[in-house]
Amino acid sequence: MGRIKVMHLAQCAGGVDCYLRMLFANMNSERYANVLICSYDYERKDYDSLADKFIQIEMCNSLSLRKDILAIGRVRKIIKKIKPDIIYCHSSKAGGIGRLANIGTGIPMVYNPHGWAFCISGSKAKSLIYLWIERMLSLLTTKIITISNYEKLIAVEKHIAKAEKIKTIFNGIDMTAVERQIVDSNVSRARLGIPDDACLIGMAGRISKQKAPDIFVKMARKVIERIPNAWFMIVGDGEERSGIERLIIDSGLSNRFIITGWVDNPLSYVNMFDIAVLLSRWEGFGLVLAEYMKLGKPIVATEIDAIPDLITDHENGLLVSVDNYEQSADAVLEIYENEGLKNEMIRKGKMRADALFDIKRTAMEHERLFEKLLIGGVKCKDYILMPLSPAFDREWRAVA
């Protein structure tokens, strides 16, 4: 009796790369063999101890008929050689290549968009093209995994697939890794020149249009009028950094604002925050919110896309409108002035992070789904498919 062989296909790195590494590390290696077919954006060394097989092929991010056809042909050859039990495609480009390459094989096809491409801010024509591609490729898909309830709702509303074809499995974070990362003696307020009694308000994320760093700076300008000891921090970097730095100078905040750039230990900086903020204009999931919760930070976030799946207003955070820096400043002030509300949000945030956003749960729900696909008659070999514990089964049904 062999292990269940899952062939993962991924083109874009970044968040998908982190997702795969955490998923592989937490799946049952005695029952599952994970094979990764990926672009050259990935690093082999990152998967030496995680993937049973690591194969890189040429896959481009943009639409290219010639390169995409070549990639489809290469993936089809690999499928025939490896003979996986399940194929799992991550994000739109890999989803297109993998599903076309799998035509006629009879192998169950699982697809996770990791945020629908047609929802990302851009031209209406491009969004419409992506939408129709997703509708057509859905016909070649056994099961779609969405990372939020919002993403599932959009898929049903846009007629990509019926609800029963879609399974929501929330993203997760490695709880032990979070705890390990914050133990860093080189990161402290003293080293950064931040007073001990300062109220540090921060955001972690790419300095890009999506994450609205401009609104964060405008919010900071309003906050400092009412919280004189406020300091501000952006943990990250990105293509809009120079413009944001000019805005900080023009706002008279240079002596109260720190941009760390890319760092290897971002959560060590986040752990210093008194209030954590995420003001995204669109958001496929917002995994940093789960990290904020785990670290016990009161949260201000925009009420957009998948964020309400993580944050319930006035329970484990405060929700504000997109691009509304005045409302965001008011929310920060409410947390600053209301100690009881702040402590209750922190308590409930930690509970929610542990209950719903642990990568171990994400991995177990994947295993459960894979086994249901195989047992359900799509394809089943001579595996002993052991049931999960009754306790987990009850929890899984409660959030399914």
JSON list of C-alpha atoms in Angstrom, two decimals, residues 204-311:
[
{"chain": "A", "resi": 204, "resn": "ALA", "atom": "CA", "xyz": [2.61, 45.12, 7.96]},
{"chain": "A", "resi": 205, "resn": "GLY", "atom": "CA", "xyz": [2.43, 44.60, 4.23]},
{"chain": "A", "resi": 206, "resn": "ARG", "atom": "CA", "xyz": [3.59, 45.61, 0.81]},
{"chain": "A", "resi": 207, "resn": "ILE", "atom": "CA", "xyz": [3.80, 49.35, 0.16]},
{"chain": "A", "resi": 208, "resn": "SER", "atom": "CA", "xyz": [1.45, 49.17, -2.82]},
{"chain": "A", "resi": 209, "resn": "LYS", "atom": "CA", "xyz": [-1.88, 50.57, -3.94]},
{"chain": "A", "resi": 210, "resn": "GLN", "atom": "CA", "xyz": [-3.71, 47.51, -2.62]},
{"chain": "A", "resi": 211, "resn": "LYS", "atom": "CA", "xyz": [-2.57, 48.02, 0.98]},
{"chain": "A", "resi": 212, "resn": "ALA", "atom": "CA", "xyz": [-3.41, 51.77, 0.94]},
{"chain": "A", "resi": 213, "resn": "PRO", "atom": "CA", "xyz": [-0.26, 53.09, 2.66]},
{"chain": "A", "resi": 214, "resn": "ASP", "atom": "CA", "xyz": [-1.32, 56.60, 1.60]},
{"chain": "A", "resi": 215, "resn": "ILE", "atom": "CA", "xyz": [-4.49, 56.28, 3.67]},
{"chain": "A", "resi": 216, "resn": "PHE", "atom": "CA", "xyz": [-2.37, 55.01, 6.59]},
{"chain": "A", "resi": 217, "resn": "VAL", "atom": "CA", "xyz": [-0.23, 58.18, 6.42]},
{"chain": "A", "resi": 218, "resn": "LYS", "atom": "CA", "xyz": [-3.30, 60.44, 6.16]},
{"chain": "A", "resi": 219, "resn": "MET", "atom": "CA", "xyz": [-4.79, 58.60, 9.12]},
{"chain": "A", "resi": 220, "resn": "ALA", "atom": "CA", "xyz": [-1.54, 59.14, 11.05]},
{"chain": "A", "resi": 221, "resn": "ARG", "atom": "CA", "xyz": [-1.75, 62.87, 10.43]},
{"chain": "A", "resi": 222, "resn": "LYS", "atom": "CA", "xyz": [-5.21, 62.93, 12.05]},
{"chain": "A", "resi": 223, "resn": "VAL", "atom": "CA", "xyz": [-4.25, 60.60, 14.90]},
{"chain": "A", "resi": 224, "resn": "ILE", "atom": "CA", "xyz": [-1.26, 62.61, 16.07]},
{"chain": "A", "resi": 225, "resn": "GLU", "atom": "CA", "xyz": [-3.52, 65.63, 16.57]},
{"chain": "A", "resi": 226, "resn": "ARG", "atom": "CA", "xyz": [-5.37, 63.65, 19.27]},
{"chain": "A", "resi": 227, "resn": "ILE", "atom": "CA", "xyz": [-2.66, 61.25, 20.51]},
{"chain": "A", "resi": 228, "resn": "PRO", "atom": "CA", "xyz": [0.47, 63.41, 20.95]},
{"chain": "A", "resi": 229, "resn": "ASN", "atom": "CA", "xyz": [2.70, 60.44, 21.86]},
{"chain": "A", "resi": 230, "resn": "ALA", "atom": "CA", "xyz": [1.73, 58.44, 18.77]},
{"chain": "A", "resi": 231, "resn": "TRP", "atom": "CA", "xyz": [4.38, 56.83, 16.56]},
{"chain": "A", "resi": 232, "resn": "PHE", "atom": "CA", "xyz": [3.83, 54.99, 13.28]},
{"chain": "A", "resi": 233, "resn": "MET", "atom": "CA", "xyz": [5.49, 52.08, 11.50]},
{"chain": "A", "resi": 234, "resn": "ILE", "atom": "CA", "xyz": [5.17, 50.27, 8.17]},
{"chain": "A", "resi": 235, "resn": "VAL", "atom": "CA", "xyz": [6.79, 46.84, 8.17]},
{"chain": "A", "resi": 236, "resn": "GLY", "atom": "CA", "xyz": [7.49, 46.12, 4.51]},
{"chain": "A", "resi": 237, "resn": "ASP", "atom": "CA", "xyz": [8.54, 47.67, 1.23]},
{"chain": "A", "resi": 238, "resn": "GLY", "atom": "CA", "xyz": [7.17, 48.06, -2.25]},
{"chain": "A", "resi": 239, "resn": "GLU", "atom": "CA", "xyz": [6.87, 50.01, -5.46]},
{"chain": "A", "resi": 240, "resn": "GLU", "atom": "CA", "xyz": [5.14, 53.03, -3.86]},
{"chain": "A", "resi": 241, "resn": "ARG", "atom": "CA", "xyz": [7.71, 53.57, -1.11]},
{"chain": "A", "resi": 242, "resn": "SER", "atom": "CA", "xyz": [9.25, 56.75, -2.52]},
{"chain": "A", "resi": 243, "resn": "GLY", "atom": "CA", "xyz": [5.84, 58.40, -2.92]},
{"chain": "A", "resi": 244, "resn": "ILE", "atom": "CA", "xyz": [4.85, 57.40, 0.62]},
{"chain": "A", "resi": 245, "resn": "GLU", "atom": "CA", "xyz": [8.10, 58.78, 2.02]},
{"chain": "A", "resi": 246, "resn": "ARG", "atom": "CA", "xyz": [7.37, 62.13, 0.31]},
{"chain": "A", "resi": 247, "resn": "LEU", "atom": "CA", "xyz": [3.85, 62.10, 1.76]},
{"chain": "A", "resi": 248, "resn": "ILE", "atom": "CA", "xyz": [5.28, 61.44, 5.25]},
{"chain": "A", "resi": 249, "resn": "ILE", "atom": "CA", "xyz": [7.62, 64.43, 4.90]},
{"chain": "A", "resi": 250, "resn": "ASP", "atom": "CA", "xyz": [4.84, 66.68, 3.55]},
{"chain": "A", "resi": 251, "resn": "SER", "atom": "CA", "xyz": [2.63, 65.61, 6.48]},
{"chain": "A", "resi": 252, "resn": "GLY", "atom": "CA", "xyz": [5.29, 66.64, 9.01]},
{"chain": "A", "resi": 253, "resn": "LEU", "atom": "CA", "xyz": [5.61, 63.11, 10.36]},
{"chain": "A", "resi": 254, "resn": "SER", "atom": "CA", "xyz": [9.26, 62.36, 9.56]},
{"chain": "A", "resi": 255, "resn": "ASN", "atom": "CA", "xyz": [10.32, 62.25, 13.20]},
{"chain": "A", "resi": 256, "resn": "ARG", "atom": "CA", "xyz": [7.45, 59.90, 14.17]},
{"chain": "A", "resi": 257, "resn": "PHE", "atom": "CA", "xyz": [7.41, 57.45, 11.26]},
{"chain": "A", "resi": 258, "resn": "ILE", "atom": "CA", "xyz": [9.53, 54.34, 10.53]},
{"chain": "A", "resi": 259, "resn": "ILE", "atom": "CA", "xyz": [9.55, 52.20, 7.39]},
{"chain": "A", "resi": 260, "resn": "THR", "atom": "CA", "xyz": [11.53, 49.02, 8.03]},
{"chain": "A", "resi": 261, "resn": "GLY", "atom": "CA", "xyz": [11.81, 47.80, 4.43]},
{"chain": "A", "resi": 262, "resn": "TRP", "atom": "CA", "xyz": [11.81, 44.04, 3.84]},
{"chain": "A", "resi": 263, "resn": "VAL", "atom": "CA", "xyz": [12.93, 42.19, 6.96]},
{"chain": "A", "resi": 264, "resn": "ASP", "atom": "CA", "xyz": [13.38, 38.49, 7.70]},
{"chain": "A", "resi": 265, "resn": "ASN", "atom": "CA", "xyz": [11.48, 38.73, 10.98]},
{"chain": "A", "resi": 266, "resn": "PRO", "atom": "CA", "xyz": [8.50, 41.06, 10.38]},
{"chain": "A", "resi": 267, "resn": "LEU", "atom": "CA", "xyz": [6.52, 39.73, 13.34]},
{"chain": "A", "resi": 268, "resn": "SER", "atom": "CA", "xyz": [9.26, 40.84, 15.72]},
{"chain": "A", "resi": 269, "resn": "TYR", "atom": "CA", "xyz": [8.38, 44.39, 14.66]},
{"chain": "A", "resi": 270, "resn": "VAL", "atom": "CA", "xyz": [4.62, 43.76, 14.67]},
{"chain": "A", "resi": 271, "resn": "ASN", "atom": "CA", "xyz": [4.96, 42.50, 18.24]},
{"chain": "A", "resi": 272, "resn": "MET", "atom": "CA", "xyz": [5.92, 46.05, 19.29]},
{"chain": "A", "resi": 273, "resn": "PHE", "atom": "CA", "xyz": [2.66, 47.53, 17.95]},
{"chain": "A", "resi": 274, "resn": "ASP", "atom": "CA", "xyz": [0.09, 48.90, 20.38]},
{"chain": "A", "resi": 275, "resn": "ILE", "atom": "CA", "xyz": [-2.53, 49.03, 17.61]},
{"chain": "A", "resi": 276, "resn": "ALA", "atom": "CA", "xyz": [-2.32, 47.06, 14.32]},
{"chain": "A", "resi": 277, "resn": "VAL", "atom": "CA", "xyz": [-3.87, 48.35, 11.12]},
{"chain": "A", "resi": 278, "resn": "LEU", "atom": "CA", "xyz": [-4.72, 46.92, 7.69]},
{"chain": "A", "resi": 279, "resn": "LEU", "atom": "CA", "xyz": [-6.48, 49.40, 5.37]},
{"chain": "A", "resi": 280, "resn": "SER", "atom": "CA", "xyz": [-6.49, 47.33, 2.16]},
{"chain": "A", "resi": 281, "resn": "ARG", "atom": "CA", "xyz": [-8.51, 48.46, -0.85]},
{"chain": "A", "resi": 282, "resn": "TRP", "atom": "CA", "xyz": [-9.04, 44.82, -1.80]},
{"chain": "A", "resi": 283, "resn": "GLU", "atom": "CA", "xyz": [-7.98, 41.66, -0.01]},
{"chain": "A", "resi": 284, "resn": "GLY", "atom": "CA", "xyz": [-8.16, 37.97, -0.96]},
{"chain": "A", "resi": 285, "resn": "PHE", "atom": "CA", "xyz": [-7.74, 36.95, 2.67]},
{"chain": "A", "resi": 286, "resn": "GLY", "atom": "CA", "xyz": [-5.47, 39.14, 4.80]},
{"chain": "A", "resi": 287, "resn": "LEU", "atom": "CA", "xyz": [-3.44, 36.50, 6.62]},
{"chain": "A", "resi": 288, "resn": "VAL", "atom": "CA", "xyz": [-1.55, 39.18, 8.53]},
{"chain": "A", "resi": 289, "resn": "LEU", "atom": "CA", "xyz": [-4.78, 39.78, 10.46]},
{"chain": "A", "resi": 290, "resn": "ALA", "atom": "CA", "xyz": [-4.54, 36.26, 11.89]},
{"chain": "A", "resi": 291, "resn": "GLU", "atom": "CA", "xyz": [-0.96, 37.07, 12.92]},
{"chain": "A", "resi": 292, "resn": "TYR", "atom": "CA", "xyz": [-2.11, 40.32, 14.53]},
{"chain": "A", "resi": 293, "resn": "MET", "atom": "CA", "xyz": [-4.72, 38.34, 16.50]},
{"chain": "A", "resi": 294, "resn": "LYS", "atom": "CA", "xyz": [-2.27, 35.67, 17.60]},
{"chain": "A", "resi": 295, "resn": "LEU", "atom": "CA", "xyz": [0.11, 38.37, 18.85]},
{"chain": "A", "resi": 296, "resn": "GLY", "atom": "CA", "xyz": [-2.68, 39.99, 20.86]},
{"chain": "A", "resi": 297, "resn": "LYS", "atom": "CA", "xyz": [-2.99, 43.23, 18.91]},
{"chain": "A", "resi": 298, "resn": "PRO", "atom": "CA", "xyz": [-6.19, 45.32, 18.75]},
{"chain": "A", "resi": 299, "resn": "ILE", "atom": "CA", "xyz": [-7.02, 45.74, 15.08]},
{"chain": "A", "resi": 300, "resn": "VAL", "atom": "CA", "xyz": [-8.41, 48.39, 12.72]},
{"chain": "A", "resi": 301, "resn": "ALA", "atom": "CA", "xyz": [-9.16, 47.02, 9.24]},
{"chain": "A", "resi": 302, "resn": "THR", "atom": "CA", "xyz": [-11.25, 47.86, 6.20]},
{"chain": "A", "resi": 303, "resn": "GLU", "atom": "CA", "xyz": [-14.60, 46.18, 5.70]},
{"chain": "A", "resi": 304, "resn": "ILE", "atom": "CA", "xyz": [-13.77, 44.79, 2.27]},
{"chain": "A", "resi": 305, "resn": "ASP", "atom": "CA", "xyz": [-13.78, 41.42, 0.48]},
{"chain": "A", "resi": 306, "resn": "ALA", "atom": "CA", "xyz": [-12.61, 38.60, 2.80]},
{"chain": "A", "resi": 307, "resn": "ILE", "atom": "CA", "xyz": [-11.64, 40.73, 5.80]},
{"chain": "A", "resi": 308, "resn": "PRO", "atom": "CA", "xyz": [-15.04, 40.31, 7.55]},
{"chain": "A", "resi": 309, "resn": "ASP", "atom": "CA", "xyz": [-14.35, 36.54, 7.53]},
{"chain": "A", "resi": 310, "resn": "LEU", "atom": "CA", "xyz": [-11.55, 37.30, 9.97]},
{"chain": "A", "resi": 311, "resn": "ILE", "atom": "CA", "xyz": [-12.74, 40.43, 11.77]}
]
